[in-house]
mmCIF file with all atom_site columns, C-alpha atoms in Angstrom:
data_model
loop_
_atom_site.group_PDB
_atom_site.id
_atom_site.type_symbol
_atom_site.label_atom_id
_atom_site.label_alt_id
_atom_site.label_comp_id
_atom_site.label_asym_id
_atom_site.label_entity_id
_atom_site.label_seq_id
_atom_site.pdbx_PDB_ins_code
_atom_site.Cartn_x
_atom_site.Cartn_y
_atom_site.Cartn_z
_atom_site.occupancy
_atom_site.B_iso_or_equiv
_atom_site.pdbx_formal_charge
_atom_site.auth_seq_id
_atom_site.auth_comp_id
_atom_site.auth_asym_id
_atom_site.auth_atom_id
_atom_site.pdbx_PDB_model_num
ATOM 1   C CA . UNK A 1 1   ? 0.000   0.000  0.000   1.00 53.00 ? 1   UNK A CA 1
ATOM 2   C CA . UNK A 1 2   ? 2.811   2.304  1.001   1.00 61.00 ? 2   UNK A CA 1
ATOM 3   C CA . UNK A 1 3   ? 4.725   1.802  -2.606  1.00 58.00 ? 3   UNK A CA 1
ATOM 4   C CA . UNK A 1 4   ? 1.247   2.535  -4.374  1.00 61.00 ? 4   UNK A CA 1
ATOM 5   C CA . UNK A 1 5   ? 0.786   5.709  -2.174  1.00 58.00 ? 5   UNK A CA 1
ATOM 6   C CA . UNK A 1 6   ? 4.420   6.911  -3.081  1.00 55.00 ? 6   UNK A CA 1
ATOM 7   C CA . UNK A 1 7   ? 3.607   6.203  -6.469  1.00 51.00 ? 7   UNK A CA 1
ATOM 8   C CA . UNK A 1 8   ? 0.582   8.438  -7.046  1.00 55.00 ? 8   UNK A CA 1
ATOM 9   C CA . UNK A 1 9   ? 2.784   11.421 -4.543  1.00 57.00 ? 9   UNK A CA 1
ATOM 10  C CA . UNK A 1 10  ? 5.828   10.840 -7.318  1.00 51.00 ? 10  UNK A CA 1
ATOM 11  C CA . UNK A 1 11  ? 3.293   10.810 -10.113 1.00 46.00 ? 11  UNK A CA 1
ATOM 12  C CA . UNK A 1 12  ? 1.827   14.182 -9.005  1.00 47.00 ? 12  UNK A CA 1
ATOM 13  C CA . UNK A 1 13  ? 4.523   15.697 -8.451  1.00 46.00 ? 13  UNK A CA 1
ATOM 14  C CA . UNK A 1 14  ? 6.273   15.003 -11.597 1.00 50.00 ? 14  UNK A CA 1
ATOM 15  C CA . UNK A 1 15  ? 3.013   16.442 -13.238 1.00 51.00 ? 15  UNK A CA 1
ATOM 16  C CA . UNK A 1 16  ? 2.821   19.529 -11.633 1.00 45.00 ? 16  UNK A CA 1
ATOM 17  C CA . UNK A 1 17  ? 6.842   20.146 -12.567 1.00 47.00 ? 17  UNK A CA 1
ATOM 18  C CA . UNK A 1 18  ? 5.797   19.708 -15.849 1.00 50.00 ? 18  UNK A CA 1
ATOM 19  C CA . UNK A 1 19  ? 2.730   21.766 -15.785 1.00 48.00 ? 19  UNK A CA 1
ATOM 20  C CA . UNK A 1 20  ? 4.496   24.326 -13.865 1.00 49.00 ? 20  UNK A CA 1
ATOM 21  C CA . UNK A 1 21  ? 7.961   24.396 -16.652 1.00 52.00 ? 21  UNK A CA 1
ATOM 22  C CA . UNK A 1 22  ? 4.954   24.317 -19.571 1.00 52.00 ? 22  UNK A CA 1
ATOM 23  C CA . UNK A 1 23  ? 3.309   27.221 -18.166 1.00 49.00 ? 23  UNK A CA 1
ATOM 24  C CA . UNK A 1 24  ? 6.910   29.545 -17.871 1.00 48.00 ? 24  UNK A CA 1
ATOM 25  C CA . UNK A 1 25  ? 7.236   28.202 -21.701 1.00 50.00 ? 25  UNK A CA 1
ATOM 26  C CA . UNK A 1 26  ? 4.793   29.561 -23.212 1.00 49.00 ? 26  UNK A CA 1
ATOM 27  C CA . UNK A 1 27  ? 4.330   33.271 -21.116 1.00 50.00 ? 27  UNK A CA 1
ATOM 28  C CA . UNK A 1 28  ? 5.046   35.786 -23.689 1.00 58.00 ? 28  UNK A CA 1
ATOM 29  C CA . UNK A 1 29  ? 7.628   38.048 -22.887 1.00 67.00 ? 29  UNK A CA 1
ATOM 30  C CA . UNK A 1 30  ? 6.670   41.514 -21.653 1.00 81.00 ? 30  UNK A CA 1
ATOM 31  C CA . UNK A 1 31  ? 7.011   43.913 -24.859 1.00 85.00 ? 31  UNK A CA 1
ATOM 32  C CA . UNK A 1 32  ? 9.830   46.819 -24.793 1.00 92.00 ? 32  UNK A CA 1
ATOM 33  C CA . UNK A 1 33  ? 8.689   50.055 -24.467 1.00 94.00 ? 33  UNK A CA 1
ATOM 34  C CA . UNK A 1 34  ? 8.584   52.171 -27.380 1.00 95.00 ? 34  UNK A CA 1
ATOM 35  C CA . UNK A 1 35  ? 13.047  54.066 -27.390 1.00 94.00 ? 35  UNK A CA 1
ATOM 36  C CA . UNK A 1 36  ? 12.857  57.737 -27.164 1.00 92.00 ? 36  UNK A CA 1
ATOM 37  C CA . UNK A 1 37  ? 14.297  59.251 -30.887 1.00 93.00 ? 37  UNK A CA 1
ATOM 38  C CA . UNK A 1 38  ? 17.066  61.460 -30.774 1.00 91.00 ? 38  UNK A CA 1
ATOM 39  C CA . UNK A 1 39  ? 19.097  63.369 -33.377 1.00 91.00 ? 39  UNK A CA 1
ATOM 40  C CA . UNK A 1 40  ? 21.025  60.376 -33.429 1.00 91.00 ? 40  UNK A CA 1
ATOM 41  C CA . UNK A 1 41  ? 18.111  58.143 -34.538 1.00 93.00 ? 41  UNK A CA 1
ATOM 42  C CA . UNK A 1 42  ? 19.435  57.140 -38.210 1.00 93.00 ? 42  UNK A CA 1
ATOM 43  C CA . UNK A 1 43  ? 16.878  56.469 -40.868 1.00 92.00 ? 43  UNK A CA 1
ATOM 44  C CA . UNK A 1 44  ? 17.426  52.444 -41.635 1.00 93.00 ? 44  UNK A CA 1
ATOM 45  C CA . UNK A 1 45  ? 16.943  52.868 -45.628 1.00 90.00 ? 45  UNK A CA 1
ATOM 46  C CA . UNK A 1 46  ? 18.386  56.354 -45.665 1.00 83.00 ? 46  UNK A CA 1
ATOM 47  C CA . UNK A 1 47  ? 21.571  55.998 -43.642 1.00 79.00 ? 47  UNK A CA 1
ATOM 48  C CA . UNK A 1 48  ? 23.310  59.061 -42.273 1.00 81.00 ? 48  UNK A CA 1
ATOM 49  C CA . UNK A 1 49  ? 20.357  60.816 -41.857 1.00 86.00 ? 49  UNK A CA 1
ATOM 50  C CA . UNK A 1 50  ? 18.054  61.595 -38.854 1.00 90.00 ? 50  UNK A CA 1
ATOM 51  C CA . UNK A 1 51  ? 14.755  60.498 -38.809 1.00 90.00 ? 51  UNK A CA 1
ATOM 52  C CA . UNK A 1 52  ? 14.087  64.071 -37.201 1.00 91.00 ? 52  UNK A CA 1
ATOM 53  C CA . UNK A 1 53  ? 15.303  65.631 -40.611 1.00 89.00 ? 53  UNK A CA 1
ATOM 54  C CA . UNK A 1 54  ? 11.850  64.280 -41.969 1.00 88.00 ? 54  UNK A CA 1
ATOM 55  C CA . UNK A 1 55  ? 8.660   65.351 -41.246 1.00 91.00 ? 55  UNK A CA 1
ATOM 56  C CA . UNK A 1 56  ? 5.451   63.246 -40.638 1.00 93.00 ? 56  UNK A CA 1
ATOM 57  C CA . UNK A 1 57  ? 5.016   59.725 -38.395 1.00 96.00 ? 57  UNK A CA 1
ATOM 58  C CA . UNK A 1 58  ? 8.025   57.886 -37.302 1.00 96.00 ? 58  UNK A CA 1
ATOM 59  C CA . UNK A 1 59  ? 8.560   53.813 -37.027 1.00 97.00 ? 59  UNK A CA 1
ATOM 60  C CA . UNK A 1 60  ? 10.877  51.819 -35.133 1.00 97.00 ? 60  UNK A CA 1
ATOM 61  C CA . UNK A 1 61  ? 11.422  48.382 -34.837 1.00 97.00 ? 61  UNK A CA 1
ATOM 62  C CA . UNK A 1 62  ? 12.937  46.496 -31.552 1.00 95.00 ? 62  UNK A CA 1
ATOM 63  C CA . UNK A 1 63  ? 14.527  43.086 -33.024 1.00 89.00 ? 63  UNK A CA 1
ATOM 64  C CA . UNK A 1 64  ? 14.636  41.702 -29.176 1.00 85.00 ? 64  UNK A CA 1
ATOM 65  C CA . UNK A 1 65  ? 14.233  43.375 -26.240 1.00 74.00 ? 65  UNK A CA 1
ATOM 66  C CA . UNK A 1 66  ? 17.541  44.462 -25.716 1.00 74.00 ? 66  UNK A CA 1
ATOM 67  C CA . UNK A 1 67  ? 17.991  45.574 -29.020 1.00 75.00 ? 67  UNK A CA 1
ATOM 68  C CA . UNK A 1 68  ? 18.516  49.218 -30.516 1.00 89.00 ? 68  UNK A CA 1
ATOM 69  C CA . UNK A 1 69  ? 15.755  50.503 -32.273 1.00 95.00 ? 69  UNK A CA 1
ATOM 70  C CA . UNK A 1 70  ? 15.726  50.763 -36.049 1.00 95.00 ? 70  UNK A CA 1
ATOM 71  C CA . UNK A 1 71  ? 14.457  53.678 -37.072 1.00 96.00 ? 71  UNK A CA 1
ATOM 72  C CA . UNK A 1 72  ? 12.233  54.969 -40.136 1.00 95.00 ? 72  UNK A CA 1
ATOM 73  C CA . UNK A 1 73  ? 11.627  58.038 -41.193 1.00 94.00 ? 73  UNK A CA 1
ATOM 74  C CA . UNK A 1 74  ? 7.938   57.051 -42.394 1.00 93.00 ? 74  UNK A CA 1
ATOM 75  C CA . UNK A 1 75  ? 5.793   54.554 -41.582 1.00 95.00 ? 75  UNK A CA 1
ATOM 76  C CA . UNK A 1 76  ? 5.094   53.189 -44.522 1.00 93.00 ? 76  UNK A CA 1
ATOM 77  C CA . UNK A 1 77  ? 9.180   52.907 -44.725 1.00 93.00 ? 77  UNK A CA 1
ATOM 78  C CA . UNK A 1 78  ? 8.003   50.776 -41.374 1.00 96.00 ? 78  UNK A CA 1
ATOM 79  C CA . UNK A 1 79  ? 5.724   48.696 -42.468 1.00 96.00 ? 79  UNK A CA 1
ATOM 80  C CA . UNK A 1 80  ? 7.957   47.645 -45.837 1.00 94.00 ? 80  UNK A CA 1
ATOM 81  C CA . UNK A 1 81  ? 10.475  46.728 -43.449 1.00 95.00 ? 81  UNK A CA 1
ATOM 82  C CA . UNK A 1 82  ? 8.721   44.382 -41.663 1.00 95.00 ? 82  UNK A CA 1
ATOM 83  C CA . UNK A 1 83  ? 7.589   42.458 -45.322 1.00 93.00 ? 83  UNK A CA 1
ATOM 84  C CA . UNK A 1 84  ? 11.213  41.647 -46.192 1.00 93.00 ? 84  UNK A CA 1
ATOM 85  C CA . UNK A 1 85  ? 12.824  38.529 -46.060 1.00 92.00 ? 85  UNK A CA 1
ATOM 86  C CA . UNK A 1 86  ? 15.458  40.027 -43.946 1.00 90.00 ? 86  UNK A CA 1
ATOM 87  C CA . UNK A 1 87  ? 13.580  41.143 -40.720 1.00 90.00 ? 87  UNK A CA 1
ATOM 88  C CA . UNK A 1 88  ? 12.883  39.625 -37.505 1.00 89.00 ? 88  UNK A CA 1
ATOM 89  C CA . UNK A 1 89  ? 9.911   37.229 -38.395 1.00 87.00 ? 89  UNK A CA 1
ATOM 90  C CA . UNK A 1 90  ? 8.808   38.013 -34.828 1.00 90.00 ? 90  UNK A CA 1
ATOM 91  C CA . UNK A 1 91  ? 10.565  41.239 -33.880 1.00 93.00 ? 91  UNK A CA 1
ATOM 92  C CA . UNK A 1 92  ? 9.892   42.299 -29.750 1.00 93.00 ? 92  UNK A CA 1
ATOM 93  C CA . UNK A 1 93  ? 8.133   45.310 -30.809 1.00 95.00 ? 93  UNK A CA 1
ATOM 94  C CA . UNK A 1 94  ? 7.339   47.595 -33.714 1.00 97.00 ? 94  UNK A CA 1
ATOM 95  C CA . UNK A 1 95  ? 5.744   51.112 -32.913 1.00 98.00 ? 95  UNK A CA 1
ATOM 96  C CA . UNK A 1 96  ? 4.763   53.655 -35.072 1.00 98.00 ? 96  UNK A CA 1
ATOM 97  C CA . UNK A 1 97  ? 3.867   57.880 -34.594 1.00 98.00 ? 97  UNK A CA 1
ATOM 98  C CA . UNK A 1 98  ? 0.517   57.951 -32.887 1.00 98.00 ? 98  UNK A CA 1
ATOM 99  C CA . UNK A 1 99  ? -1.220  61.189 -34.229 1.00 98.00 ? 99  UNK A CA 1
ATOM 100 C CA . UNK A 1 100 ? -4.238  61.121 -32.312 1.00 97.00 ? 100 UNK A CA 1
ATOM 101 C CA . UNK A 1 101 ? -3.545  63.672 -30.006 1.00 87.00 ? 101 UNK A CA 1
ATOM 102 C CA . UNK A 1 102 ? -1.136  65.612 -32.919 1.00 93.00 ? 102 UNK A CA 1
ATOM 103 C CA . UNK A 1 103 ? -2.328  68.751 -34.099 1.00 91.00 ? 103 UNK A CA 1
ATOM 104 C CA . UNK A 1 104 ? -0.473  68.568 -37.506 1.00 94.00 ? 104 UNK A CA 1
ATOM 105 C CA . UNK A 1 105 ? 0.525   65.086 -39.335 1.00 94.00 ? 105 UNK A CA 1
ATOM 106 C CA . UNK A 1 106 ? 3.547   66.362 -40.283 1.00 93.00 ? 106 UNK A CA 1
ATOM 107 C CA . UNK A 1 107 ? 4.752   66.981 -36.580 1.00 94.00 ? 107 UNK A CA 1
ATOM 108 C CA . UNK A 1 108 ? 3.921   64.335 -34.650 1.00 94.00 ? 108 UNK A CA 1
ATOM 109 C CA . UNK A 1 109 ? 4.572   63.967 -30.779 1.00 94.00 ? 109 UNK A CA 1
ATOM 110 C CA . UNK A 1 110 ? 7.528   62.171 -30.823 1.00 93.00 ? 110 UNK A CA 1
ATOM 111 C CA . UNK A 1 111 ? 6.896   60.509 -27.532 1.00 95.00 ? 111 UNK A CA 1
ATOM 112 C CA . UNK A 1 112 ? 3.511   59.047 -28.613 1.00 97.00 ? 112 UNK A CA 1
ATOM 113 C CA . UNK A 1 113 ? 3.428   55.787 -30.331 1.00 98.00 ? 113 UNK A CA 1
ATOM 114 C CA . UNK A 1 114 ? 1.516   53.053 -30.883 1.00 98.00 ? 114 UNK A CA 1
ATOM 115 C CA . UNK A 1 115 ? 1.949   49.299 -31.583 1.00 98.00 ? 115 UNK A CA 1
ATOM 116 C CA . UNK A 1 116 ? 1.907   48.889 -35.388 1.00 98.00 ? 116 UNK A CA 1
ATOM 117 C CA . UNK A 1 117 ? -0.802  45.850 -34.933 1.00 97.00 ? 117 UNK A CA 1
ATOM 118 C CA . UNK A 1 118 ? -3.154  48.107 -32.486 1.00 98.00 ? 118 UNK A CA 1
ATOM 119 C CA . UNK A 1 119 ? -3.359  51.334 -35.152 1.00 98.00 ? 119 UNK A CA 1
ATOM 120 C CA . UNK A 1 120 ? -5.534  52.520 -37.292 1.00 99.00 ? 120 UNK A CA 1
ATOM 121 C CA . UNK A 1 121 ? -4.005  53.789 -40.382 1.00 97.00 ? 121 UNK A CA 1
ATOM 122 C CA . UNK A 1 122 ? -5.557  56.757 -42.762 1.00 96.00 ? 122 UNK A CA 1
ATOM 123 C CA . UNK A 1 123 ? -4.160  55.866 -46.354 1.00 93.00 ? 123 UNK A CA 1
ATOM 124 C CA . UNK A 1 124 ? -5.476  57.272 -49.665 1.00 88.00 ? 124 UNK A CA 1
ATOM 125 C CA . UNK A 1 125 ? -5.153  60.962 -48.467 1.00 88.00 ? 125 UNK A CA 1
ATOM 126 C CA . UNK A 1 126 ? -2.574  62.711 -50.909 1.00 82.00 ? 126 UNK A CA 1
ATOM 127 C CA . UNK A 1 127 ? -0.621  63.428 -48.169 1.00 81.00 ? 127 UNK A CA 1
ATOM 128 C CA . UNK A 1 128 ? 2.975   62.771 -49.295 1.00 75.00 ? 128 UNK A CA 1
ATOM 129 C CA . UNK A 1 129 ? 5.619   61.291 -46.675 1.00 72.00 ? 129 UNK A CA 1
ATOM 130 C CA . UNK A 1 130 ? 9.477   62.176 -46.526 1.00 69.00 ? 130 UNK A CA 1
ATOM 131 C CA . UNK A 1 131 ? 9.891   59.619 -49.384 1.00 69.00 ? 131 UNK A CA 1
ATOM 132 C CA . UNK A 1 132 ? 7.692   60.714 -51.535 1.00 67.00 ? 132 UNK A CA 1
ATOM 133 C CA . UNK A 1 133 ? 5.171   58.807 -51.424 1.00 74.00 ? 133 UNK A CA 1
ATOM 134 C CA . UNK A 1 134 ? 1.948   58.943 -49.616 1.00 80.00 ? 134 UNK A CA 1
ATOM 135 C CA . UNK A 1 135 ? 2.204   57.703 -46.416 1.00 88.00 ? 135 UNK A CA 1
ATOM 136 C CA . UNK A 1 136 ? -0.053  55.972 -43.765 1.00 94.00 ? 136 UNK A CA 1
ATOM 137 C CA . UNK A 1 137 ? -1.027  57.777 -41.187 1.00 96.00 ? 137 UNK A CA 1
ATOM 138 C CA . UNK A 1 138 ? -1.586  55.805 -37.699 1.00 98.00 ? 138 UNK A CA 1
ATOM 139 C CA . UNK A 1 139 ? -3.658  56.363 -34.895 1.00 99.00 ? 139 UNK A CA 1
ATOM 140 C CA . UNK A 1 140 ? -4.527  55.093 -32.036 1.00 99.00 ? 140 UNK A CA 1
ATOM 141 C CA . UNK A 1 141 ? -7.871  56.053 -31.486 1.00 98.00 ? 141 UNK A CA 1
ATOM 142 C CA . UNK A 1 142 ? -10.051 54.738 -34.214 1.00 98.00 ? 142 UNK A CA 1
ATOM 143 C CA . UNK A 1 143 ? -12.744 57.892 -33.854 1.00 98.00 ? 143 UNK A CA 1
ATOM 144 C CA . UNK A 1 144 ? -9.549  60.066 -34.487 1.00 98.00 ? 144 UNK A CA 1
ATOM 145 C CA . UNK A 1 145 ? -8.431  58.055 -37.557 1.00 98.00 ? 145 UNK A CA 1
ATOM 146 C CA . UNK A 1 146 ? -11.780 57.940 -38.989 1.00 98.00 ? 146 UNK A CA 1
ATOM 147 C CA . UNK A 1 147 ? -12.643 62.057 -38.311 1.00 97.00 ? 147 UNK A CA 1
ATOM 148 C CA . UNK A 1 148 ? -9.079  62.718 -39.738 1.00 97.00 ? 148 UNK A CA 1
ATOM 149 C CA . UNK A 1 149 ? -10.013 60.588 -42.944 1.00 97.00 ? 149 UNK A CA 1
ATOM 150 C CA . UNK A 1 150 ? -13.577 62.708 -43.249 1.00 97.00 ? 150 UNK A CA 1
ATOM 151 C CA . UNK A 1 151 ? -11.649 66.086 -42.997 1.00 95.00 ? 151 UNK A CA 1
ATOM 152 C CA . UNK A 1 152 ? -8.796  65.311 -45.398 1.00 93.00 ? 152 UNK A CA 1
ATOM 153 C CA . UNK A 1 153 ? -10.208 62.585 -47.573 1.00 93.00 ? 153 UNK A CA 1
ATOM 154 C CA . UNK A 1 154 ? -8.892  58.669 -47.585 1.00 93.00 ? 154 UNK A CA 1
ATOM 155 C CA . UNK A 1 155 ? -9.897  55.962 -45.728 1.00 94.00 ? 155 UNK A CA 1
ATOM 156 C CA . UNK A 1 156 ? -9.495  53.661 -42.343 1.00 97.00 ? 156 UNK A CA 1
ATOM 157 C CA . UNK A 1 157 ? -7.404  50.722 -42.610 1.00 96.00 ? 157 UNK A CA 1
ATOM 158 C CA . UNK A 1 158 ? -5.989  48.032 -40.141 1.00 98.00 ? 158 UNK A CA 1
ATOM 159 C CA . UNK A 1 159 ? -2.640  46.629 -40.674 1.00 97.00 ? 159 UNK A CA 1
ATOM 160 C CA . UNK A 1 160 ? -3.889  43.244 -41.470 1.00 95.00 ? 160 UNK A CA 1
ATOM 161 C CA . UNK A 1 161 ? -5.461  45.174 -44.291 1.00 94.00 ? 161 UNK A CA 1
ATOM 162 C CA . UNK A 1 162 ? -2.489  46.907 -46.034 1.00 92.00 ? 162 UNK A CA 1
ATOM 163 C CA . UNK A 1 163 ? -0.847  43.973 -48.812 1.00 87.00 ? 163 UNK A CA 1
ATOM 164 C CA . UNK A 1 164 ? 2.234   43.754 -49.702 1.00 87.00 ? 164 UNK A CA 1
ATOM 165 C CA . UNK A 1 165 ? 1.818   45.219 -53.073 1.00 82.00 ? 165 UNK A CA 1
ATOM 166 C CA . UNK A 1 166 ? -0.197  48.175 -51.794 1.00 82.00 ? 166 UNK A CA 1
ATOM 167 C CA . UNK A 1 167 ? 1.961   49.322 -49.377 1.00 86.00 ? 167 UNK A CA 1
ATOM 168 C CA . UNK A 1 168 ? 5.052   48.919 -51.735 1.00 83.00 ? 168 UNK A CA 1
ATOM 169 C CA . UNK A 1 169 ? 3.508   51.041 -54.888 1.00 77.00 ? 169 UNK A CA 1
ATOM 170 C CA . UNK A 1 170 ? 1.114   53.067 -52.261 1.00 66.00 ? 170 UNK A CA 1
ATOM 171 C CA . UNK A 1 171 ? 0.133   56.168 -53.697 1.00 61.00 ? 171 UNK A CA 1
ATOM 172 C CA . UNK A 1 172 ? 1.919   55.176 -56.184 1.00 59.00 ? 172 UNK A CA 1
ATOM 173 C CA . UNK A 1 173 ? 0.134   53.982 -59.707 1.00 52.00 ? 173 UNK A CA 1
ATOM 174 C CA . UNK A 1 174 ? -0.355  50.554 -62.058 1.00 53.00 ? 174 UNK A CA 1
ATOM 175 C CA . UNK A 1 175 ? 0.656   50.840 -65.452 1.00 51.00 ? 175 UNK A CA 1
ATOM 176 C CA . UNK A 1 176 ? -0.995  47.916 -67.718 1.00 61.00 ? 176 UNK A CA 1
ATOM 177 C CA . UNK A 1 177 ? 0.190   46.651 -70.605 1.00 64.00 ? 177 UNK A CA 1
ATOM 178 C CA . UNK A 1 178 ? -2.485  48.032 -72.866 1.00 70.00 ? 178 UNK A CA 1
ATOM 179 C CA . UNK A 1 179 ? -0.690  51.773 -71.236 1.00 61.00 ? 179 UNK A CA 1
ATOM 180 C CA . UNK A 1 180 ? -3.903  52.528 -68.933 1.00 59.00 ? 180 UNK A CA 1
ATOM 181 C CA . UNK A 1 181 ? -2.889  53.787 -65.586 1.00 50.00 ? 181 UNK A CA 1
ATOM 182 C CA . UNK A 1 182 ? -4.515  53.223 -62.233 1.00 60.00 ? 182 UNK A CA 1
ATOM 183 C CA . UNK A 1 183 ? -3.484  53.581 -58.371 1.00 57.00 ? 183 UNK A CA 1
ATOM 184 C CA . UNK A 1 184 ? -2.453  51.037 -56.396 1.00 54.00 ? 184 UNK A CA 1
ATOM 185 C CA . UNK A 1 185 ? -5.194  50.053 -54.434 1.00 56.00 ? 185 UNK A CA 1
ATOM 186 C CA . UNK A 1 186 ? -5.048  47.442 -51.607 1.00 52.00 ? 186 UNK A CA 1
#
């Protein structure tokens, strides 16, 4: 009776150490708060320059947690990032320029941000970034996205939304072969 008894105890106990080293597995790590730019924050596709040369909404990307921000001086320069074959498939964090408390687009707060997955983005506006190119606009707020959109045209979009084709020839236009011409459109 006594070996069955220390059986079940050893049996238990074995499954709770397993339960217990499952459960520290799989909790996700806490996500890095959002790096503070400086003059020194280089633009990742347009080296040698400060993203605070450009204006409009910011991106940055946090590999790991430890890890120095990339920065980009657009977020659609952001998002494009994140599509190549050369980023973090799972990077610890990527925020972008929340301007839903900014009273112009073009200067954002530069200590507001919001996770890239959690914004709404304006797109379809006209509004051209630092790269020429129109350029999504995030928010955080979705009321503030969508009363942007109604005062300055374009639409409300969620990153899940955005392809890869329309964010790489956004505001941008398709020529076919017969010569028509027509914007890229998601």
């Amino acid at each position: 009776m006594d070996m069955r008894r220390t059986g079940q105890r050893l049996v238990g106990l074995i499954m709770l150490l397993v339960l217990t080293a499952c459960s520290d597995a799989v909790a996700p790590m806490a996500r890095p708060a959002p790096a503070a730019i400086s003059q020194e924050a280089e633009s990742y596709f347009c080296s040698a320059m400060s993203v605070l040369e450009h204006d409009g909404p910011k991106g940055q990307v946090l590999a790991d947690a430890q890890a120095t921000p990339l920065w980009f001086a657009t977020v659609r320069q952001t998002v494009i990032y994140t599509m190549l074959p050369e980023a973090p498939a799972d990077p610890a964090a990527v925020y972008v320029s929340d301007l839903a408390a900014a009273p112009d687009w073009r200067q954002p707060d530069h200590t507001a941000w919001v996770d890239v997955r959690d914004a709404w983005f304006v797109v379809d506006t006209g509004l051209m970034g630092s790269d020429l190119a129109q350029d999504l606009l995030p928010f955080s707020d979705q009321s503030r996205a969508e009363a942007f959109a109604l005062a300055h045209g374009g639409r409300v979009l969620r990153l899940d939304d955005l392809t890869e084709d329309y964010v790489l020839y956004y505001g941008t236009v398709s020529v076919a072969a017969d010569g028509s011409v027509s914007p890229a459109t998601p």
